[in-house]
Coordinates of C-alpha atoms and ligand atoms in Angstrom, one line a residue:
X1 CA 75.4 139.6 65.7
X2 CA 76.2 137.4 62.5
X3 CA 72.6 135.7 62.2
X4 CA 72.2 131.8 61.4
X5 CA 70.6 132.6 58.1
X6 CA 70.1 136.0 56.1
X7 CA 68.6 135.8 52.8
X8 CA 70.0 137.9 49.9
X9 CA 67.4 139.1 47.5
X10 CA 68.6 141.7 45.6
X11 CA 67.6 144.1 43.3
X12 CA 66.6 141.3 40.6
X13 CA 63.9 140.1 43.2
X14 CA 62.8 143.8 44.1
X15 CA 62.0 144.2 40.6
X16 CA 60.4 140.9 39.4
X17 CA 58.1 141.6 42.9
X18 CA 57.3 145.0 41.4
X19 CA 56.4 143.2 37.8
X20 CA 54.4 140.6 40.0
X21 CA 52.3 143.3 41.8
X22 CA 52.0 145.4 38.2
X23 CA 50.5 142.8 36.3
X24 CA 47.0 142.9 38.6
X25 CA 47.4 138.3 38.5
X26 CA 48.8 138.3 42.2
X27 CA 47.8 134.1 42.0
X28 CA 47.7 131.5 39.5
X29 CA 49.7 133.5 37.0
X30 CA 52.4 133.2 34.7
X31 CA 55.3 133.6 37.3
X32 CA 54.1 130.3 39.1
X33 CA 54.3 129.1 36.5
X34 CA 57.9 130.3 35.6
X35 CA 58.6 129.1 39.2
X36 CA 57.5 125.4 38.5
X37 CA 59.6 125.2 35.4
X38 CA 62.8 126.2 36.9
X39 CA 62.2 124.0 40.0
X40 CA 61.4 120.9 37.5
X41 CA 65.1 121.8 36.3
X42 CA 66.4 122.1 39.6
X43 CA 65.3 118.8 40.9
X44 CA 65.9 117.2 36.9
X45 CA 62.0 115.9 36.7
X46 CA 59.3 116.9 34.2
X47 CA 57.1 118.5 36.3
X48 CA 57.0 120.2 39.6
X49 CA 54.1 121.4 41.6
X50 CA 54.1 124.9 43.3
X51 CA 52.5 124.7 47.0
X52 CA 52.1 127.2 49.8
X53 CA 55.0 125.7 52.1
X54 CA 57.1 123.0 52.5
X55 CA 54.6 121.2 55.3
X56 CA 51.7 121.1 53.2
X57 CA 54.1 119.5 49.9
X58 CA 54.5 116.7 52.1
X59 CA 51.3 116.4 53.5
X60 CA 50.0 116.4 49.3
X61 CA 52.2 114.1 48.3
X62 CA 51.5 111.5 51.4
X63 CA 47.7 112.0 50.4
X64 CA 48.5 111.5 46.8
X65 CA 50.1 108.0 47.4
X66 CA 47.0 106.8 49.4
X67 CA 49.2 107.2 52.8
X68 CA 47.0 107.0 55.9
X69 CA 45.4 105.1 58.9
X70 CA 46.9 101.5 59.3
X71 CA 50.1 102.4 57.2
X72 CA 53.6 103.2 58.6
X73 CA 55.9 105.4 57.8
X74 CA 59.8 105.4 58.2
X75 CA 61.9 108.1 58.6
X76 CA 64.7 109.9 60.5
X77 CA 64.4 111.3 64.1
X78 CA 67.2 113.8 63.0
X79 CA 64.3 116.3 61.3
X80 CA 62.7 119.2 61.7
X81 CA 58.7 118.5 63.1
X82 CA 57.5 119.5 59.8
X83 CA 58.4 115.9 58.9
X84 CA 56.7 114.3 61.8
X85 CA 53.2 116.4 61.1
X86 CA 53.1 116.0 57.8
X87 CA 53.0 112.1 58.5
X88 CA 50.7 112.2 61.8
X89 CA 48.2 114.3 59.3
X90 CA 48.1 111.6 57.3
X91 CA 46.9 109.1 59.6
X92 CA 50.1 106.5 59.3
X93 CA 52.1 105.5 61.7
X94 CA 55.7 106.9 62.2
X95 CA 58.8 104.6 62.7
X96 CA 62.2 106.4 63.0
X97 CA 65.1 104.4 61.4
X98 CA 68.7 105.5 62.8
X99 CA 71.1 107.8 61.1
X100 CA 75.1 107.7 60.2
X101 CA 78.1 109.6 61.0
X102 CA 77.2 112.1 58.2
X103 CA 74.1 112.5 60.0
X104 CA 71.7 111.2 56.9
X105 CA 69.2 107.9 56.8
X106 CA 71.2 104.5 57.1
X107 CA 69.6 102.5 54.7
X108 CA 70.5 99.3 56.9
X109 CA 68.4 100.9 59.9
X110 CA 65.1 101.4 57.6
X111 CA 65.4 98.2 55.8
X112 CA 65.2 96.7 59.8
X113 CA 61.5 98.8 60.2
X114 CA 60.3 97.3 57.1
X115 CA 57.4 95.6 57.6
X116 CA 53.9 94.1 55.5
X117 CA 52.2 97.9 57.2
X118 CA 55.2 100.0 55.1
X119 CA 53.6 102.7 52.8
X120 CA 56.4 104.9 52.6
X121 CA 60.2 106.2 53.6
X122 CA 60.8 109.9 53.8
X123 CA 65.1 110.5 53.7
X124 CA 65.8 113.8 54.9
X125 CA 68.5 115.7 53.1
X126 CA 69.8 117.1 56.4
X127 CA 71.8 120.3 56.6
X128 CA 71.9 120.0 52.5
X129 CA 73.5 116.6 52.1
X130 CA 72.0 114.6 50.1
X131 CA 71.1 110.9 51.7
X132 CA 72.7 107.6 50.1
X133 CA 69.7 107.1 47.2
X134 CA 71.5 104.7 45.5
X135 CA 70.8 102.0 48.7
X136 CA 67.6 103.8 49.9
X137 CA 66.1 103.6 46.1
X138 CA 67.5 100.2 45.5
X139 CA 65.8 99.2 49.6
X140 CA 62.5 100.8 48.3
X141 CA 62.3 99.3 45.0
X142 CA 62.7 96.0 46.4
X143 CA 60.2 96.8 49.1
X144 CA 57.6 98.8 47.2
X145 CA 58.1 101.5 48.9
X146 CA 56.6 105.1 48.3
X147 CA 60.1 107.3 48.7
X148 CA 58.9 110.8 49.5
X149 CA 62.6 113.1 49.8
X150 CA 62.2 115.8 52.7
X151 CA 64.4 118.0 50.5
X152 CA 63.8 121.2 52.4
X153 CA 67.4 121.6 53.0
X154 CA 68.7 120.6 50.3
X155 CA 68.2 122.6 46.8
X156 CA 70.2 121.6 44.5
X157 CA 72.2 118.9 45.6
X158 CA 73.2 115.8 44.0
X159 CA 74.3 112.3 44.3
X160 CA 76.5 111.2 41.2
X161 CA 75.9 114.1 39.6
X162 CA 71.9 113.8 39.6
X163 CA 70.0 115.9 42.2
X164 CA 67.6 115.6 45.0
X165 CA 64.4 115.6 44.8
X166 CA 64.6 112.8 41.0
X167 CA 65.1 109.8 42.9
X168 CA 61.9 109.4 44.5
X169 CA 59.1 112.4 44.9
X170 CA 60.8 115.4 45.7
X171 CA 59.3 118.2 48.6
X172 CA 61.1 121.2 48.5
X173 CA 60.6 124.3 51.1
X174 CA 60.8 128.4 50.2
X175 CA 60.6 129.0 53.8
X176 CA 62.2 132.5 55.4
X177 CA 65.4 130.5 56.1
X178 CA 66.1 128.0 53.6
X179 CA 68.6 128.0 51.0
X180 CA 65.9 129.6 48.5
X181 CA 63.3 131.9 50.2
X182 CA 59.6 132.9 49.0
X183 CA 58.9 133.8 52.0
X184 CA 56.8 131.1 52.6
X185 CA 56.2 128.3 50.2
X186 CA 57.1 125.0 48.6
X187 CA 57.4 122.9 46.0
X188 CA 56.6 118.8 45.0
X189 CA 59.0 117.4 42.0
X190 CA 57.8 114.4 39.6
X191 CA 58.5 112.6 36.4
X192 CA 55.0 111.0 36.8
X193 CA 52.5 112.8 35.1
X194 CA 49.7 111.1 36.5
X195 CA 50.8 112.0 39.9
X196 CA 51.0 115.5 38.9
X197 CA 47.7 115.9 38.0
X198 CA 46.6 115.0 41.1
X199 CA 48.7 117.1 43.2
X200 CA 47.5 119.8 41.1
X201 CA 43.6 119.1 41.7
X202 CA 44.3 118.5 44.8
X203 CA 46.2 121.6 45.5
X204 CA 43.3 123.5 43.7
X205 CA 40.2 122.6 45.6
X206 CA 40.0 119.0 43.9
X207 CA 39.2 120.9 40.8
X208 CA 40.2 119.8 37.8
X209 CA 38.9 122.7 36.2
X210 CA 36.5 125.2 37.2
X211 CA 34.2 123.6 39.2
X212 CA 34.6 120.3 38.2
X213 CA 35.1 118.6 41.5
X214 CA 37.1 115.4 41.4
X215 CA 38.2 114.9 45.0
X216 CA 37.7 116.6 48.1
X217 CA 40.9 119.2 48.0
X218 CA 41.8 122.2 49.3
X219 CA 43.8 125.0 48.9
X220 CA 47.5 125.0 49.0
X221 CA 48.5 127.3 46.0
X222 CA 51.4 129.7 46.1
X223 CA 51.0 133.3 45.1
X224 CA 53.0 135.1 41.9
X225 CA 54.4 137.6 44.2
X226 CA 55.8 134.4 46.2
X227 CA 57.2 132.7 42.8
X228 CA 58.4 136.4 41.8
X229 CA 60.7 136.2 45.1
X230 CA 62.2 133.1 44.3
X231 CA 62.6 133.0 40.5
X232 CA 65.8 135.3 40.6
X233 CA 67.2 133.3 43.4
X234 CA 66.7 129.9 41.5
X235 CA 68.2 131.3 38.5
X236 CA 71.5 131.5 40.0
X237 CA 71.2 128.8 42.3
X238 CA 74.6 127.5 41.3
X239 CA 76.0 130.8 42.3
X240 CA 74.7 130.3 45.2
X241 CA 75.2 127.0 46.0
X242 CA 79.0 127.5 45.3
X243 CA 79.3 130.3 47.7
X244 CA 78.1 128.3 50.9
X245 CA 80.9 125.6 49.4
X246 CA 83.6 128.0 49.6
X247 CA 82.5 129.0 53.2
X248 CA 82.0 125.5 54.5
X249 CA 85.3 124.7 52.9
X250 CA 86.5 127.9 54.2
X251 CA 85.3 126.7 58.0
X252 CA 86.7 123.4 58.2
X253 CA 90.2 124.0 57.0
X254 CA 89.9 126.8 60.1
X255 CA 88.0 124.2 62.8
X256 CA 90.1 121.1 61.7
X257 CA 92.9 122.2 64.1
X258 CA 91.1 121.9 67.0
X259 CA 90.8 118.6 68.6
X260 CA 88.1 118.3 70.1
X261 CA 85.5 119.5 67.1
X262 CA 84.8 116.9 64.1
X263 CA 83.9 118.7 61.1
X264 CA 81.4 117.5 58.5
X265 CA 82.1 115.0 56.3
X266 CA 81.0 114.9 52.5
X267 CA 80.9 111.5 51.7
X268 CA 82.4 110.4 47.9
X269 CA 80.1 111.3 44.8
X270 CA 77.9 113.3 46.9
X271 CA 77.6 117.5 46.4
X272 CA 76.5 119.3 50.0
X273 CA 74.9 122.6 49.4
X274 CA 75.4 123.3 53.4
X275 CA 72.1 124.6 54.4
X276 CA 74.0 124.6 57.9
X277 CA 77.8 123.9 58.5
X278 CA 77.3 121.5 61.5
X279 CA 80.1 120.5 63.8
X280 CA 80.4 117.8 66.5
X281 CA 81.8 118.5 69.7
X282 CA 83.5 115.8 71.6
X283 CA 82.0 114.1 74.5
X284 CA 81.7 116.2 77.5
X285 CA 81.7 119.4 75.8
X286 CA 78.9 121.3 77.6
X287 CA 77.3 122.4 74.4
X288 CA 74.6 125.1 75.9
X289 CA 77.9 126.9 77.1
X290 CA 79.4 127.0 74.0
X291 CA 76.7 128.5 72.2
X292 CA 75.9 131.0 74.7
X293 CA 79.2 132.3 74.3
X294 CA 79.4 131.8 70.7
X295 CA 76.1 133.6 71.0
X296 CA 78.0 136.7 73.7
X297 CA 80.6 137.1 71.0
X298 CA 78.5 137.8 68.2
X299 CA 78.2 134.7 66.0
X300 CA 74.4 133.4 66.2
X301 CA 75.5 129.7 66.3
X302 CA 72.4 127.2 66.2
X303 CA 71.7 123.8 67.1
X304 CA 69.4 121.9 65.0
X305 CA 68.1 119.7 66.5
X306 CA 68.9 119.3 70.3
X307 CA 66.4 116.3 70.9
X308 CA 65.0 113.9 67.9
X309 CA 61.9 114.7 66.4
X310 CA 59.5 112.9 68.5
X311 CA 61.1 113.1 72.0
X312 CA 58.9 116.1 72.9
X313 CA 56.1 116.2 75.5
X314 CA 53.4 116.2 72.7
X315 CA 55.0 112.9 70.5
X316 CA 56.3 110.7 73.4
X317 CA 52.7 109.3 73.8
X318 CA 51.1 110.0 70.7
X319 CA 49.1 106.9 69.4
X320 CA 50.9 107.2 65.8
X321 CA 54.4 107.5 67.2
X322 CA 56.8 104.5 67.9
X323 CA 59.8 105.8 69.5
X324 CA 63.0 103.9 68.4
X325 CA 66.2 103.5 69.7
X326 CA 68.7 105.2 67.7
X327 CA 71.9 106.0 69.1
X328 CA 73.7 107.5 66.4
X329 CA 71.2 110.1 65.8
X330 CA 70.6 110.4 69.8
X331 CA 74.6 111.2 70.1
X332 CA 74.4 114.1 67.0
X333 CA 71.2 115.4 68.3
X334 CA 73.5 115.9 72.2
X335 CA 76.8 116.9 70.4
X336 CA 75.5 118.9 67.1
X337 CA 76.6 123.0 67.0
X338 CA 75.9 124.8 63.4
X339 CA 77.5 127.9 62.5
X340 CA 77.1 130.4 60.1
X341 CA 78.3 129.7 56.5
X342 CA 75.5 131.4 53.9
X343 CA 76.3 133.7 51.1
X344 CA 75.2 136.8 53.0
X345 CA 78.3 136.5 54.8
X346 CA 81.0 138.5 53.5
X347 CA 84.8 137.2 53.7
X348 CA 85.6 139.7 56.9
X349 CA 82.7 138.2 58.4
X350 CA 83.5 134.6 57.5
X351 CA 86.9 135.3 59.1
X352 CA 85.3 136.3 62.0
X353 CA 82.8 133.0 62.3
X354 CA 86.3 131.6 62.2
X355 CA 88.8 133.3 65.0
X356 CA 85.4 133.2 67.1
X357 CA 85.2 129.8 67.0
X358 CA 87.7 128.9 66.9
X359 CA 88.8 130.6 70.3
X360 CA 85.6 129.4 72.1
X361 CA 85.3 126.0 71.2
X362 CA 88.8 125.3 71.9
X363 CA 88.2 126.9 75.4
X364 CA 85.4 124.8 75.5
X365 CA 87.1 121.9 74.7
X366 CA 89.6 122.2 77.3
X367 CA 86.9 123.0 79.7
X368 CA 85.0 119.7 79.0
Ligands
PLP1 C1 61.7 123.7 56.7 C2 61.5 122.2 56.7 C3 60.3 121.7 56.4 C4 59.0 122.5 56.3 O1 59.0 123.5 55.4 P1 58.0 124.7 55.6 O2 58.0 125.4 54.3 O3 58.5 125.5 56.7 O4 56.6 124.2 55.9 C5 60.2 120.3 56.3 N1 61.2 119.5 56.5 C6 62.5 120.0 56.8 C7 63.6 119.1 57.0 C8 62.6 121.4 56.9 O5 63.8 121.9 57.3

């Protein structure tokens, strides 16, 4: 089976992990730090803040900004429930604003949701592409609006050349799958140094040194052997990145003959760093077939996400939830299919992804 995601660590990583476990500081060490300072560059801000996942970085940062009971917070029902908890933690109220065709935030939609309660807007970078900040920043400033980017996906990307996780406060994710793996862990991206001394107390027990108690924290720190995972991986992020942009690239000029598949569009100015490659399928495609076949002949294809974020049993009536009509995002969430296109995949492989595809979803097509 060619999996969904494989990550690629190498004998860099096996040997900074065997430095990390050497050096008797397993926490709070030097490689966090080392970690931090290469995220900062990867997200172009002055600090960053290393956390135990990419939940908790949002659930610190919505704290951070005051976010809580009798506040409402807007963001996409095209996410992953990370997104959802991290906001329900915090007391707020979520609103979902509708997506576009490239499947990220319409500004439009959330400027609609706006309203005297609005704390904060959290864009996803979906799959890896980055949301329009340009409009989203411009809505926000306007507004006064907190802009917390779900950039869990997204590592690296960039709109007009600047990347993800600048614009507004950045929350990255080192999670098993994502583009860059610690395992578990995750990371919150600032220029403002006053809000990074507070994540940092906040992350540390509300200490601001030892035993100096300034808030009531907790403990979200992430280990050096963690940091010792990712550092390599960071360091040739743009290695990385350009690899999956081959692939992807690699995929559509293979799935663009069949009719009945849109492939993703990049729009102008914007950099994808295809977390997933996500395809459409036309109306009346029976998707759960497809994938089960893809799925029989040995390409794990995916489908993220099959409902939005809060049309499950335990949202639908939540008390913090308003559901929201959102057709765009309603018709990606019924149509979506992802295949295969990280780095692990080697050019036999990729061809494979291809010919597989490209003979089942044309069947499929027909079919539907
Ligand atoms: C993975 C992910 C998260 C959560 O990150 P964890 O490190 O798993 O807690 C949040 N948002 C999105 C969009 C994600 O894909």
């Amino acid at each position: 089976m060619i999996p969904i995601s494989q990550p690629e660590l190498g004998p860099e990583v096996e040997a900074l992990v065997l430095t990390a476990l050497r050096s008797g500081q397993l926490s709070q060490g030097p490689l966090v730090a080392e970690f931090e300072a290469l995220c900062a560059d990867m997200a172009g801000t002055r600090h960053a803040i290393a956390v135990s996942n990419g939940t908790v970085s949002l659930e610190l940062v919505l704290e951070a900004l005051g976010v809580g009971s009798g506040d409402e917070v807007i963001t996409t029902p095209l996410t992953f429930a990370a997104t959802l908890n991290a906001i329900l933690r915090s007391g707020a109220r979520a609103r979902f604003a509708d997506v576009r065709a490239d499947f990220t935030l319409d500004p439009e939609s959330v400027d609609s949701l706006v309203n005297e309660r609005t704390a904060a807007i959290i864009p996803v970078h979906l799959y890896g592409l980055p949301c329009d900040m340009a409009a989203l920043m411009k809505l926000a400033e306007r507004r006064g609006l907190g802009v917390i980017e779900d950039s869990a996906q997204a590592h690296g990307a960039t709109v007009e050349g600047r990347a993800v996780g600048g614009f507004g406060i950045g929350s990255f994710s080192f999670y098993a799958t994502k583009n860059v793996t610690s395992g578990e862990g995750g990371v919150i991206t600032t220029s403002d140094v006053h809000l990074s001394e507070a994540l940092r107390t906040l992350r540390n027990q509300g200490m601001t040194s030892q035993y100096q108690y300034e808030t009531v924290g907790r403990n979200a720190r992430l280990s050096d052997v963690q940091a010792a995972i990712a550092i390599p991986q960071l360091r040739r992020l743009d290695v990385i990145n350009t690899a999956r942009s081959m692939n992807a690239a690699y995929l559509t000029r293979a799935l663009s003959s069949i009719g009945g598949v849109s492939t993703p569009v990049v729009p102008p100015g914007r950099t994808h760093v295809w977390h997933q490659y996500t395809v459409l399928l036309e109306r009346g495609v029976e998707r759960d077939a497809a994938v089960a076949r893809l799925r029989a002949a040995g390409i794990a294809a995916g489908v993220y996400y099959p409902a939005l974020v809060w049309d499950h049993e335990v949202y639908r009536a939540h008390p913090q939830v308003v559901p929201a009509d959102t057709p765009c995002a309603a018709d990606a969430a019924a149509r979506c299919l992802s295949l295969p296109v990280h780095p692990a995949l080697r050019p036999e492989a990729l061809a494979t992804v291809a010919e597989v595809s490209i003979s089942v979803l044309t069947d499929c097509c027909r079919a539907g």
